[in-house]
N, CA, C and O atoms as a Maestro MAE file, in Angstrom:
{
 s_m_m2io_version
 :::
 2.0.0
}

f_m_ct {
 s_m_title
 :::
 protein
 m_atom[324] {
  # First column is atom index #
  i_m_mmod_type
  r_m_x_coord
  r_m_y_coord
  r_m_z_coord
  i_m_residue_number
  s_m_chain_name
  s_m_pdb_residue_name
  s_m_pdb_atom_name
  i_m_atomic_number
  :::
  1 25 -15.583 -81.015 33.477 1 A "ASP " " N  " 7
  2 3 -14.086 -81.108 32.691 1 A "ASP " " CA " 6
  3 2 -13.444 -81.663 33.174 1 A "ASP " " C  " 6
  4 15 -13.326 -81.167 34.294 1 A "ASP " " O  " 8
  5 25 -12.623 -82.806 33.042 2 A "VAL " " N  " 7
  6 3 -11.160 -83.107 33.312 2 A "VAL " " CA " 6
  7 2 -9.622 -82.225 32.250 2 A "VAL " " C  " 6
  8 15 -9.219 -82.057 31.099 2 A "VAL " " O  " 8
  9 25 -9.354 -81.973 33.432 3 A "ASN " " N  " 7
  10 3 -8.211 -81.337 32.565 3 A "ASN " " CA " 6
  11 2 -6.954 -81.982 32.587 3 A "ASN " " C  " 6
  12 15 -7.011 -83.129 33.029 3 A "ASN " " O  " 8
  13 25 -5.849 -81.593 32.245 4 A "SER " " N  " 7
  14 3 -4.438 -82.526 32.451 4 A "SER " " CA " 6
  15 2 -3.857 -82.532 33.281 4 A "SER " " C  " 6
  16 15 -2.940 -83.303 33.560 4 A "SER " " O  " 8
  17 25 -4.450 -81.282 34.120 5 A "GLU " " N  " 7
  18 3 -3.617 -81.429 35.925 5 A "GLU " " CA " 6
  19 2 -4.314 -81.996 36.704 5 A "GLU " " C  " 6
  20 15 -3.744 -82.141 37.785 5 A "GLU " " O  " 8
  21 25 -5.824 -82.607 36.648 6 A "ALA " " N  " 7
  22 3 -6.180 -83.272 36.674 6 A "ALA " " CA " 6
  23 2 -6.205 -85.122 37.066 6 A "ALA " " C  " 6
  24 15 -6.446 -85.837 38.039 6 A "ALA " " O  " 8
  25 25 -5.677 -85.319 35.221 7 A "LEU " " N  " 7
  26 3 -5.375 -86.014 35.054 7 A "LEU " " CA " 6
  27 2 -4.059 -86.520 35.720 7 A "LEU " " C  " 6
  28 15 -4.023 -87.690 36.102 7 A "LEU " " O  " 8
  29 25 -2.979 -85.710 35.881 8 A "GLN " " N  " 7
  30 3 -1.487 -86.094 36.372 8 A "GLN " " CA " 6
  31 2 -1.930 -86.442 37.886 8 A "GLN " " C  " 6
  32 15 -1.749 -87.476 38.529 8 A "GLN " " O  " 8
  33 25 -2.367 -85.618 38.129 9 A "VAL " " N  " 7
  34 3 -2.509 -85.624 39.495 9 A "VAL " " CA " 6
  35 2 -3.070 -87.008 39.865 9 A "VAL " " C  " 6
  36 15 -2.485 -87.510 40.825 9 A "VAL " " O  " 8
  37 25 -3.922 -87.642 39.410 10 A "PHE " " N  " 7
  38 3 -5.000 -88.833 39.362 10 A "PHE " " CA " 6
  39 2 -3.815 -90.094 39.469 10 A "PHE " " C  " 6
  40 15 -3.636 -90.985 40.300 10 A "PHE " " O  " 8
  41 25 -2.845 -89.561 37.740 11 A "PHE " " N  " 7
  42 3 -2.355 -91.210 37.891 11 A "PHE " " CA " 6
  43 2 -0.924 -91.350 38.988 11 A "PHE " " C  " 6
  44 15 -0.307 -92.317 39.435 11 A "PHE " " O  " 8
  45 25 -0.765 -89.618 39.160 12 A "GLY " " N  " 7
  46 3 0.212 -90.085 40.148 12 A "GLY " " CA " 6
  47 2 -0.461 -90.788 41.467 12 A "GLY " " C  " 6
  48 15 0.036 -91.841 41.868 12 A "GLY " " O  " 8
  49 25 -1.392 -90.317 42.029 13 A "TRP " " N  " 7
  50 3 -1.821 -90.952 43.042 13 A "TRP " " CA " 6
  51 2 -2.364 -92.879 42.814 13 A "TRP " " C  " 6
  52 15 -2.356 -93.827 43.600 13 A "TRP " " O  " 8
  53 25 -2.655 -92.783 41.788 14 A "CYS " " N  " 7
  54 3 -2.625 -94.164 41.006 14 A "CYS " " CA " 6
  55 2 -1.100 -95.170 40.890 14 A "CYS " " C  " 6
  56 15 -0.739 -96.295 41.235 14 A "CYS " " O  " 8
  57 25 -0.506 -93.946 40.165 15 A "SER " " N  " 7
  58 3 1.020 -94.777 41.013 15 A "SER " " CA " 6
  59 2 1.107 -95.264 42.143 15 A "SER " " C  " 6
  60 15 0.967 -96.463 42.387 15 A "SER " " O  " 8
  61 25 1.350 -94.385 42.964 16 A "VAL " " N  " 7
  62 3 1.706 -94.412 44.143 16 A "VAL " " CA " 6
  63 2 1.046 -95.362 45.412 16 A "VAL " " C  " 6
  64 15 1.666 -95.802 46.380 16 A "VAL " " O  " 8
  65 25 -0.484 -95.544 45.081 17 A "ILE " " N  " 7
  66 3 -0.886 -96.571 45.784 17 A "ILE " " CA " 6
  67 2 -0.707 -97.301 45.456 17 A "ILE " " C  " 6
  68 15 -0.312 -97.957 46.420 17 A "ILE " " O  " 8
  69 25 -0.636 -98.408 43.901 18 A "ASN " " N  " 7
  70 3 -0.120 -99.490 43.337 18 A "ASN " " CA " 6
  71 2 1.293 -99.838 43.533 18 A "ASN " " C  " 6
  72 15 1.702 -100.979 43.318 18 A "ASN " " O  " 8
  73 25 2.081 -98.840 43.954 19 A "ILE " " N  " 7
  74 3 3.220 -99.443 44.032 19 A "ILE " " CA " 6
  75 2 3.721 -99.350 45.816 19 A "ILE " " C  " 6
  76 15 4.822 -99.708 46.234 19 A "ILE " " O  " 8
  77 25 2.485 -98.725 46.741 20 A "GLY " " N  " 7
  78 3 2.694 -99.518 48.130 20 A "GLY " " CA " 6
  79 2 1.844 -100.812 47.874 20 A "GLY " " C  " 6
  80 15 1.979 -101.438 48.925 20 A "GLY " " O  " 8
  81 25 1.358 -101.258 47.370 21 A "PHE " " N  " 7
  82 3 0.186 -102.856 46.911 21 A "PHE " " CA " 6
  83 2 1.138 -103.533 46.439 21 A "PHE " " C  " 6
  84 15 1.110 -104.756 46.578 21 A "PHE " " O  " 8
  85 25 1.837 -103.123 46.000 22 A "ILE " " N  " 7
  86 3 2.992 -103.994 44.926 22 A "ILE " " CA " 6
  87 2 4.253 -103.746 46.622 22 A "ILE " " C  " 6
  88 15 4.904 -104.745 46.929 22 A "ILE " " O  " 8
  89 25 4.335 -103.163 47.020 23 A "ILE " " N  " 7
  90 3 5.559 -103.597 48.019 23 A "ILE " " CA " 6
  91 2 5.250 -104.227 49.198 23 A "ILE " " C  " 6
  92 15 6.132 -104.727 49.895 23 A "ILE " " O  " 8
  93 25 3.446 -104.270 49.654 24 A "LEU " " N  " 7
  94 3 2.837 -104.446 50.524 24 A "LEU " " CA " 6
  95 2 2.682 -106.795 50.203 24 A "LEU " " C  " 6
  96 15 2.723 -107.924 50.693 24 A "LEU " " O  " 8
  97 25 2.522 -106.011 49.125 25 A "ALA " " N  " 7
  98 3 2.335 -108.270 48.576 25 A "ALA " " CA " 6
  99 2 3.664 -108.625 48.144 25 A "ALA " " C  " 6
  100 15 3.935 -109.794 47.871 25 A "ALA " " O  " 8
  101 25 4.586 -107.615 48.056 26 A "SER " " N  " 7
  102 3 5.742 -108.700 48.095 26 A "SER " " CA " 6
  103 2 6.731 -108.957 49.337 26 A "SER " " C  " 6
  104 15 7.596 -109.832 49.386 26 A "SER " " O  " 8
  105 25 6.408 -107.971 50.374 27 A "VAL " " N  " 7
  106 3 7.101 -108.261 51.712 27 A "VAL " " CA " 6
  107 2 6.286 -109.501 52.549 27 A "VAL " " C  " 6
  108 15 6.804 -110.243 53.383 27 A "VAL " " O  " 8
  109 25 4.619 -109.526 52.017 28 A "SER " " N  " 7
  110 3 3.993 -110.134 52.677 28 A "SER " " CA " 6
  111 2 4.100 -111.633 51.633 28 A "SER " " C  " 6
  112 15 3.630 -112.725 51.951 28 A "SER " " O  " 8
  113 25 4.555 -111.443 50.844 29 A "MET " " N  " 7
  114 3 5.400 -113.076 50.542 29 A "MET " " CA " 6
  115 2 6.397 -113.376 51.010 29 A "MET " " C  " 6
  116 15 6.494 -114.567 51.304 29 A "MET " " O  " 8
  117 25 7.464 -112.569 51.268 30 A "MET " " N  " 7
  118 3 8.704 -112.900 51.796 30 A "MET " " CA " 6
  119 2 8.708 -113.173 53.650 30 A "MET " " C  " 6
  120 15 9.657 -113.670 54.255 30 A "MET " " O  " 8
  121 25 7.613 -112.781 54.185 31 A "LEU " " N  " 7
  122 3 6.949 -112.845 55.559 31 A "LEU " " CA " 6
  123 2 7.075 -113.705 55.485 31 A "LEU " " C  " 6
  124 15 7.931 -114.509 55.856 31 A "LEU " " O  " 8
  125 25 5.280 -113.753 54.403 32 A "MET " " N  " 7
  126 3 4.245 -115.709 54.932 32 A "MET " " CA " 6
  127 2 4.644 -116.469 53.928 32 A "MET " " C  " 6
  128 15 3.602 -116.995 53.536 32 A "MET " " O  " 8
  129 25 5.294 -116.753 53.438 33 A "ARG " " N  " 7
  130 3 5.643 -117.445 52.397 33 A "ARG " " CA " 6
  131 2 4.857 -119.171 52.937 33 A "ARG " " C  " 6
  132 15 3.806 -119.599 52.461 33 A "ARG " " O  " 8
  133 25 5.739 -119.929 54.049 34 A "ASP " " N  " 7
  134 3 5.306 -120.902 54.199 34 A "ASP " " CA " 6
  135 2 3.783 -120.928 54.256 34 A "ASP " " C  " 6
  136 15 3.125 -121.857 53.789 34 A "ASP " " O  " 8
  137 25 3.197 -119.734 54.922 35 A "PHE " " N  " 7
  138 3 1.319 -120.181 55.084 35 A "PHE " " CA " 6
  139 2 0.935 -120.256 54.062 35 A "PHE " " C  " 6
  140 15 0.303 -121.250 53.704 35 A "PHE " " O  " 8
  141 25 1.252 -118.964 53.044 36 A "ALA " " N  " 7
  142 3 0.686 -119.357 51.949 36 A "ALA " " CA " 6
  143 2 0.454 -119.877 51.257 36 A "ALA " " C  " 6
  144 15 -0.522 -120.062 50.530 36 A "ALA " " O  " 8
  145 25 1.840 -120.385 51.447 37 A "THR " " N  " 7
  146 3 1.742 -122.202 50.025 37 A "THR " " CA " 6
  147 2 1.223 -123.048 50.617 37 A "THR " " C  " 6
  148 15 0.862 -123.975 49.891 37 A "THR " " O  " 8
  149 25 0.872 -123.238 52.322 38 A "SER " " N  " 7
  150 3 0.160 -124.297 52.515 38 A "SER " " CA " 6
  151 2 -0.815 -124.072 52.008 38 A "SER " " C  " 6
  152 15 -1.187 -124.639 50.981 38 A "SER " " O  " 8
  153 25 -1.614 -122.965 52.770 39 A "LEU " " N  " 7
  154 3 -2.703 -122.320 51.901 39 A "LEU " " CA " 6
  155 2 -3.423 -122.500 51.156 39 A "LEU " " C  " 6
  156 15 -4.619 -122.789 51.209 39 A "LEU " " O  " 8
  157 25 -2.529 -122.291 50.121 40 A "HIS " " N  " 7
  158 3 -3.355 -121.828 48.623 40 A "HIS " " CA " 6
  159 2 -2.843 -123.013 47.667 40 A "HIS " " C  " 6
  160 15 -3.076 -123.020 46.458 40 A "HIS " " O  " 8
  161 25 -1.818 -124.437 48.618 41 A "GLY " " N  " 7
  162 3 -1.174 -125.726 48.298 41 A "GLY " " CA " 6
  163 2 -3.070 -126.154 48.345 41 A "GLY " " C  " 6
  164 15 -3.783 -126.490 47.400 41 A "GLY " " O  " 8
  165 25 -3.452 -125.965 49.859 42 A "LYS " " N  " 7
  166 3 -4.347 -126.824 50.021 42 A "LYS " " CA " 6
  167 2 -5.763 -126.371 49.349 42 A "LYS " " C  " 6
  168 15 -6.536 -127.277 49.040 42 A "LYS " " O  " 8
  169 25 -6.155 -124.985 49.100 43 A "MET " " N  " 7
  170 3 -7.073 -124.771 48.135 43 A "MET " " CA " 6
  171 2 -7.310 -124.677 46.951 43 A "MET " " C  " 6
  172 15 -8.342 -124.159 46.523 43 A "MET " " O  " 8
  173 25 -6.117 -125.308 46.005 44 A "PHE " " N  " 7
  174 3 -5.680 -125.534 44.927 44 A "PHE " " CA " 6
  175 2 -5.586 -126.838 43.993 44 A "PHE " " C  " 6
  176 15 -6.192 -127.270 43.013 44 A "PHE " " O  " 8
  177 25 -4.406 -127.283 44.885 45 A "GLY " " N  " 7
  178 3 -4.081 -128.556 45.149 45 A "GLY " " CA " 6
  179 2 -2.984 -128.843 44.599 45 A "GLY " " C  " 6
  180 15 -2.685 -130.002 44.312 45 A "GLY " " O  " 8
  181 25 -2.067 -127.611 44.327 46 A "LEU " " N  " 7
  182 3 -0.717 -127.119 43.643 46 A "LEU " " CA " 6
  183 2 0.394 -127.546 44.264 46 A "LEU " " C  " 6
  184 15 0.279 -127.897 45.438 46 A "LEU " " O  " 8
  185 25 1.458 -127.597 43.736 47 A "PRO " " N  " 7
  186 3 2.474 -128.320 45.098 47 A "PRO " " CA " 6
  187 2 3.141 -126.778 44.898 47 A "PRO " " C  " 6
  188 15 2.783 -125.920 44.091 47 A "PRO " " O  " 8
  189 25 4.307 -126.702 45.966 48 A "ASP " " N  " 7
  190 3 4.773 -126.123 46.200 48 A "ASP " " CA " 6
  191 2 5.924 -125.152 45.778 48 A "ASP " " C  " 6
  192 15 6.274 -124.114 46.340 48 A "ASP " " O  " 8
  193 25 6.473 -125.790 44.551 49 A "SER " " N  " 7
  194 3 7.323 -125.083 43.558 49 A "SER " " CA " 6
  195 2 6.308 -124.594 42.056 49 A "SER " " C  " 6
  196 15 6.781 -124.222 40.982 49 A "SER " " O  " 8
  197 25 5.213 -124.699 42.311 50 A "THR " " N  " 7
  198 3 4.467 -124.272 40.829 50 A "THR " " CA " 6
  199 2 3.796 -122.820 41.745 50 A "THR " " C  " 6
  200 15 3.823 -121.686 41.266 50 A "THR " " O  " 8
  201 25 3.214 -123.153 43.134 51 A "LEU " " N  " 7
  202 3 3.230 -121.906 44.128 51 A "LEU " " CA " 6
  203 2 3.551 -120.810 44.292 51 A "LEU " " C  " 6
  204 15 3.047 -119.705 44.489 51 A "LEU " " O  " 8
  205 25 4.941 -121.488 44.130 52 A "HIS " " N  " 7
  206 3 6.588 -120.028 44.429 52 A "HIS " " CA " 6
  207 2 6.544 -119.340 42.946 52 A "HIS " " C  " 6
  208 15 6.794 -118.165 42.679 52 A "HIS " " O  " 8
  209 25 6.084 -120.595 41.879 53 A "GLU " " N  " 7
  210 3 6.616 -119.684 40.629 53 A "GLU " " CA " 6
  211 2 5.863 -118.995 40.097 53 A "GLU " " C  " 6
  212 15 6.361 -118.320 39.196 53 A "GLU " " O  " 8
  213 25 4.179 -118.786 40.383 54 A "GLN " " N  " 7
  214 3 3.101 -118.198 40.420 54 A "GLN " " CA " 6
  215 2 3.200 -117.067 41.223 54 A "GLN " " C  " 6
  216 15 3.018 -115.953 40.734 54 A "GLN " " O  " 8
  217 25 3.496 -117.240 42.532 55 A "TYR " " N  " 7
  218 3 3.372 -115.771 43.285 55 A "TYR " " CA " 6
  219 2 4.589 -114.859 42.604 55 A "TYR " " C  " 6
  220 15 4.399 -113.658 42.409 55 A "TYR " " O  " 8
  221 25 5.839 -115.492 42.258 56 A "PHE " " N  " 7
  222 3 6.820 -114.430 41.033 56 A "PHE " " CA " 6
  223 2 6.172 -114.504 39.836 56 A "PHE " " C  " 6
  224 15 7.040 -113.885 39.220 56 A "PHE " " O  " 8
  225 25 5.310 -114.769 38.948 57 A "GLN " " N  " 7
  226 3 4.416 -114.138 38.042 57 A "GLN " " CA " 6
  227 2 3.897 -113.377 38.385 57 A "GLN " " C  " 6
  228 15 4.332 -112.227 38.329 57 A "GLN " " O  " 8
  229 25 2.727 -113.690 38.896 58 A "TYR " " N  " 7
  230 3 1.991 -112.347 39.717 58 A "TYR " " CA " 6
  231 2 2.722 -111.028 39.685 58 A "TYR " " C  " 6
  232 15 2.692 -110.114 38.862 58 A "TYR " " O  " 8
  233 25 3.278 -111.161 40.628 59 A "LEU " " N  " 7
  234 3 3.953 -110.088 40.850 59 A "LEU " " CA " 6
  235 2 4.805 -109.135 40.023 59 A "LEU " " C  " 6
  236 15 4.901 -107.911 40.108 59 A "LEU " " O  " 8
  237 25 5.563 -110.234 38.977 60 A "ALA " " N  " 7
  238 3 5.972 -109.695 37.788 60 A "ALA " " CA " 6
  239 2 5.017 -109.065 36.694 60 A "ALA " " C  " 6
  240 15 5.525 -108.368 35.816 60 A "ALA " " O  " 8
  241 25 3.368 -109.331 36.719 61 A "ASN " " N  " 7
  242 3 2.772 -109.096 35.569 61 A "ASN " " CA " 6
  243 2 1.972 -107.752 36.476 61 A "ASN " " C  " 6
  244 15 1.333 -106.855 35.926 61 A "ASN " " O  " 8
  245 25 2.224 -107.900 38.189 62 A "TYR " " N  " 7
  246 3 1.639 -106.502 38.498 62 A "TYR " " CA " 6
  247 2 2.530 -104.858 38.405 62 A "TYR " " C  " 6
  248 15 2.088 -103.711 38.341 62 A "TYR " " O  " 8
  249 25 3.870 -105.375 38.433 63 A "LYS " " N  " 7
  250 3 4.730 -104.601 38.218 63 A "LYS " " CA " 6
  251 2 4.562 -104.101 36.749 63 A "LYS " " C  " 6
  252 15 4.757 -102.897 36.582 63 A "LYS " " O  " 8
  253 25 4.212 -104.892 35.605 64 A "ILE " " N  " 7
  254 3 4.309 -104.556 33.839 64 A "ILE " " CA " 6
  255 2 2.916 -103.715 33.939 64 A "ILE " " C  " 6
  256 15 2.882 -102.764 33.158 64 A "ILE " " O  " 8
  257 25 1.893 -103.868 34.661 65 A "ALA " " N  " 7
  258 3 0.738 -103.153 34.617 65 A "ALA " " CA " 6
  259 2 0.505 -102.022 35.257 65 A "ALA " " C  " 6
  260 15 -0.542 -101.412 35.041 65 A "ALA " " O  " 8
  261 25 1.452 -101.552 36.159 66 A "ILE " " N  " 7
  262 3 1.666 -100.790 36.937 66 A "ILE " " CA " 6
  263 2 2.167 -99.636 35.956 66 A "ILE " " C  " 6
  264 15 1.560 -98.626 35.601 66 A "ILE " " O  " 8
  265 25 3.638 -100.140 35.567 67 A "LEU " " N  " 7
  266 3 4.559 -99.169 34.534 67 A "LEU " " CA " 6
  267 2 4.160 -98.666 33.171 67 A "LEU " " C  " 6
  268 15 4.788 -97.809 32.550 67 A "LEU " " O  " 8
  269 25 2.444 -99.608 32.521 68 A "ILE " " N  " 7
  270 3 1.604 -99.432 31.336 68 A "ILE " " CA " 6
  271 2 0.831 -98.283 31.702 68 A "ILE " " C  " 6
  272 15 0.832 -97.242 31.045 68 A "ILE " " O  " 8
  273 25 -0.130 -98.552 33.225 69 A "PHE " " N  " 7
  274 3 -0.694 -98.005 33.028 69 A "PHE " " CA " 6
  275 2 -1.349 -96.966 33.819 69 A "PHE " " C  " 6
  276 15 -2.526 -96.611 33.766 69 A "PHE " " O  " 8
  277 25 -0.182 -96.435 34.732 70 A "ASN " " N  " 7
  278 3 0.339 -95.960 36.004 70 A "ASN " " CA " 6
  279 2 1.459 -94.890 34.971 70 A "ASN " " C  " 6
  280 15 1.300 -94.099 34.041 70 A "ASN " " O  " 8
  281 25 2.503 -95.368 35.691 71 A "ILE " " N  " 7
  282 3 3.836 -94.781 35.590 71 A "ILE " " CA " 6
  283 2 3.938 -93.966 34.127 71 A "ILE " " C  " 6
  284 15 4.607 -92.943 33.983 71 A "ILE " " O  " 8
  285 25 3.189 -94.578 33.116 72 A "VAL " " N  " 7
  286 3 3.896 -94.110 31.787 72 A "VAL " " CA " 6
  287 2 2.832 -92.971 31.283 72 A "VAL " " C  " 6
  288 15 3.169 -91.914 30.750 72 A "VAL " " O  " 8
  289 25 1.735 -93.304 31.500 73 A "PRO " " N  " 7
  290 3 1.069 -91.858 31.347 73 A "PRO " " CA " 6
  291 2 1.036 -90.660 31.891 73 A "PRO " " C  " 6
  292 15 0.739 -89.678 31.212 73 A "PRO " " O  " 8
  293 25 1.422 -90.548 33.556 74 A "TYR " " N  " 7
  294 3 1.390 -89.704 34.469 74 A "TYR " " CA " 6
  295 2 3.047 -89.028 33.979 74 A "TYR " " C  " 6
  296 15 3.273 -87.818 34.028 74 A "TYR " " O  " 8
  297 25 3.902 -89.871 33.604 75 A "LEU " " N  " 7
  298 3 5.077 -89.311 32.928 75 A "LEU " " CA " 6
  299 2 4.849 -88.307 31.727 75 A "LEU " " C  " 6
  300 15 5.252 -87.170 31.481 75 A "LEU " " O  " 8
  301 25 3.915 -89.341 30.994 76 A "ALA " " N  " 7
  302 3 3.608 -88.280 29.612 76 A "ALA " " CA " 6
  303 2 3.034 -87.180 30.001 76 A "ALA " " C  " 6
  304 15 3.362 -86.012 29.795 76 A "ALA " " O  " 8
  305 25 2.274 -87.565 30.499 77 A "LEU " " N  " 7
  306 3 1.294 -85.835 31.134 77 A "LEU " " CA " 6
  307 2 2.204 -84.856 31.609 77 A "LEU " " C  " 6
  308 15 1.996 -83.710 31.211 77 A "LEU " " O  " 8
  309 25 3.724 -85.155 32.812 78 A "VAL " " N  " 7
  310 3 4.190 -84.771 33.028 78 A "VAL " " CA " 6
  311 2 5.217 -83.414 32.102 78 A "VAL " " C  " 6
  312 15 5.474 -82.222 32.277 78 A "VAL " " O  " 8
  313 25 5.598 -84.660 30.926 79 A "ILE " " N  " 7
  314 3 6.058 -84.564 29.688 79 A "ILE " " CA " 6
  315 2 5.301 -83.500 28.526 79 A "ILE " " C  " 6
  316 15 5.841 -82.785 27.682 79 A "ILE " " O  " 8
  317 25 4.230 -83.646 28.756 80 A "MET " " N  " 7
  318 3 2.845 -82.855 28.286 80 A "MET " " CA " 6
  319 2 2.793 -80.915 28.678 80 A "MET " " C  " 6
  320 15 2.557 -79.890 28.039 80 A "MET " " O  " 8
  321 25 3.194 -81.298 30.186 81 A "HIS " " N  " 7
  322 3 2.277 -80.074 30.781 81 A "HIS " " CA " 6
  323 2 3.610 -79.645 31.031 81 A "HIS " " C  " 6
  324 15 3.818 -78.564 31.581 81 A "HIS " " O  " 8
  :::
 }
 m_bond[323] {
  # First column is bond index #
  i_m_from
  i_m_to
  i_m_order
  :::
  1 1 2 1
  2 2 3 1
  3 3 4 2
  4 3 5 1
  5 5 6 1
  6 6 7 1
  7 7 8 2
  8 7 9 1
  9 9 10 1
  10 10 11 1
  11 11 12 2
  12 11 13 1
  13 13 14 1
  14 14 15 1
  15 15 16 2
  16 15 17 1
  17 17 18 1
  18 18 19 1
  19 19 20 2
  20 19 21 1
  21 21 22 1
  22 22 23 1
  23 23 24 2
  24 23 25 1
  25 25 26 1
  26 26 27 1
  27 27 28 2
  28 27 29 1
  29 29 30 1
  30 30 31 1
  31 31 32 2
  32 31 33 1
  33 33 34 1
  34 34 35 1
  35 35 36 2
  36 35 37 1
  37 37 38 1
  38 38 39 1
  39 39 40 2
  40 39 41 1
  41 41 42 1
  42 42 43 1
  43 43 44 2
  44 43 45 1
  45 45 46 1
  46 46 47 1
  47 47 48 2
  48 47 49 1
  49 49 50 1
  50 50 51 1
  51 51 52 2
  52 51 53 1
  53 53 54 1
  54 54 55 1
  55 55 56 2
  56 55 57 1
  57 57 58 1
  58 58 59 1
  59 59 60 2
  60 59 61 1
  61 61 62 1
  62 62 63 1
  63 63 64 2
  64 63 65 1
  65 65 66 1
  66 66 67 1
  67 67 68 2
  68 67 69 1
  69 69 70 1
  70 70 71 1
  71 71 72 2
  72 71 73 1
  73 73 74 1
  74 74 75 1
  75 75 76 2
  76 75 77 1
  77 77 78 1
  78 78 79 1
  79 79 80 2
  80 79 81 1
  81 81 82 1
  82 82 83 1
  83 83 84 2
  84 83 85 1
  85 85 86 1
  86 86 87 1
  87 87 88 2
  88 87 89 1
  89 89 90 1
  90 90 91 1
  91 91 92 2
  92 91 93 1
  93 93 94 1
  94 94 95 1
  95 95 96 2
  96 95 97 1
  97 97 98 1
  98 98 99 1
  99 99 100 2
  100 99 101 1
  101 101 102 1
  102 102 103 1
  103 103 104 2
  104 103 105 1
  105 105 106 1
  106 106 107 1
  107 107 108 2
  108 107 109 1
  109 109 110 1
  110 110 111 1
  111 111 112 2
  112 111 113 1
  113 113 114 1
  114 114 115 1
  115 115 116 2
  116 115 117 1
  117 117 118 1
  118 118 119 1
  119 119 120 2
  120 119 121 1
  121 121 122 1
  122 122 123 1
  123 123 124 2
  124 123 125 1
  125 125 126 1
  126 126 127 1
  127 127 128 2
  128 127 129 1
  129 129 130 1
  130 130 131 1
  131 131 132 2
  132 131 133 1
  133 133 134 1
  134 134 135 1
  135 135 136 2
  136 135 137 1
  137 137 138 1
  138 138 139 1
  139 139 140 2
  140 139 141 1
  141 141 142 1
  142 142 143 1
  143 143 144 2
  144 143 145 1
  145 145 146 1
  146 146 147 1
  147 147 148 2
  148 147 149 1
  149 149 150 1
  150 150 151 1
  151 151 152 2
  152 151 153 1
  153 153 154 1
  154 154 155 1
  155 155 156 2
  156 155 157 1
  157 157 158 1
  158 158 159 1
  159 159 160 2
  160 159 161 1
  161 161 162 1
  162 162 163 1
  163 163 164 2
  164 163 165 1
  165 165 166 1
  166 166 167 1
  167 167 168 2
  168 167 169 1
  169 169 170 1
  170 170 171 1
  171 171 172 2
  172 171 173 1
  173 173 174 1
  174 174 175 1
  175 175 176 2
  176 175 177 1
  177 177 178 1
  178 178 179 1
  179 179 180 2
  180 179 181 1
  181 181 182 1
  182 182 183 1
  183 183 184 2
  184 183 185 1
  185 185 186 1
  186 186 187 1
  187 187 188 2
  188 187 189 1
  189 189 190 1
  190 190 191 1
  191 191 192 2
  192 191 193 1
  193 193 194 1
  194 194 195 1
  195 195 196 2
  196 195 197 1
  197 197 198 1
  198 198 199 1
  199 199 200 2
  200 199 201 1
  201 201 202 1
  202 202 203 1
  203 203 204 2
  204 203 205 1
  205 205 206 1
  206 206 207 1
  207 207 208 2
  208 207 209 1
  209 209 210 1
  210 210 211 1
  211 211 212 2
  212 211 213 1
  213 213 214 1
  214 214 215 1
  215 215 216 2
  216 215 217 1
  217 217 218 1
  218 218 219 1
  219 219 220 2
  220 219 221 1
  221 221 222 1
  222 222 223 1
  223 223 224 2
  224 223 225 1
  225 225 226 1
  226 226 227 1
  227 227 228 2
  228 227 229 1
  229 229 230 1
  230 230 231 1
  231 231 232 2
  232 231 233 1
  233 233 234 1
  234 234 235 1
  235 235 236 2
  236 235 237 1
  237 237 238 1
  238 238 239 1
  239 239 240 2
  240 239 241 1
  241 241 242 1
  242 242 243 1
  243 243 244 2
  244 243 245 1
  245 245 246 1
  246 246 247 1
  247 247 248 2
  248 247 249 1
  249 249 250 1
  250 250 251 1
  251 251 252 2
  252 251 253 1
  253 253 254 1
  254 254 255 1
  255 255 256 2
  256 255 257 1
  257 257 258 1
  258 258 259 1
  259 259 260 2
  260 259 261 1
  261 261 262 1
  262 262 263 1
  263 263 264 2
  264 263 265 1
  265 265 266 1
  266 266 267 1
  267 267 268 2
  268 267 269 1
  269 269 270 1
  270 270 271 1
  271 271 272 2
  272 271 273 1
  273 273 274 1
  274 274 275 1
  275 275 276 2
  276 275 277 1
  277 277 278 1
  278 278 279 1
  279 279 280 2
  280 279 281 1
  281 281 282 1
  282 282 283 1
  283 283 284 2
  284 283 285 1
  285 285 286 1
  286 286 287 1
  287 287 288 2
  288 287 289 1
  289 289 290 1
  290 290 291 1
  291 291 292 2
  292 291 293 1
  293 293 294 1
  294 294 295 1
  295 295 296 2
  296 295 297 1
  297 297 298 1
  298 298 299 1
  299 299 300 2
  300 299 301 1
  301 301 302 1
  302 302 303 1
  303 303 304 2
  304 303 305 1
  305 305 306 1
  306 306 307 1
  307 307 308 2
  308 307 309 1
  309 309 310 1
  310 310 311 1
  311 311 312 2
  312 311 313 1
  313 313 314 1
  314 314 315 1
  315 315 316 2
  316 315 317 1
  317 317 318 1
  318 318 319 1
  319 319 320 2
  320 319 321 1
  321 321 322 1
  322 322 323 1
  323 323 324 2
  :::
 }
}
């Protein structure tokens, strides 16, 4: 049986892990932008400007998903407890 404390711990660790992933992805994009752009440009035939927009959109969507699916449920459980 899952209780609210277990869910709170679960969502807390999900938040930590996902925040770590978004930090890693952001740092990777900053440090390896040229490599990623050339690789993805060759793979998908997209111009650099489109890829830069897509990278930004990916990071923005991932951040919103972390907020909605990890941090908000965690905070709701903290408030309830």
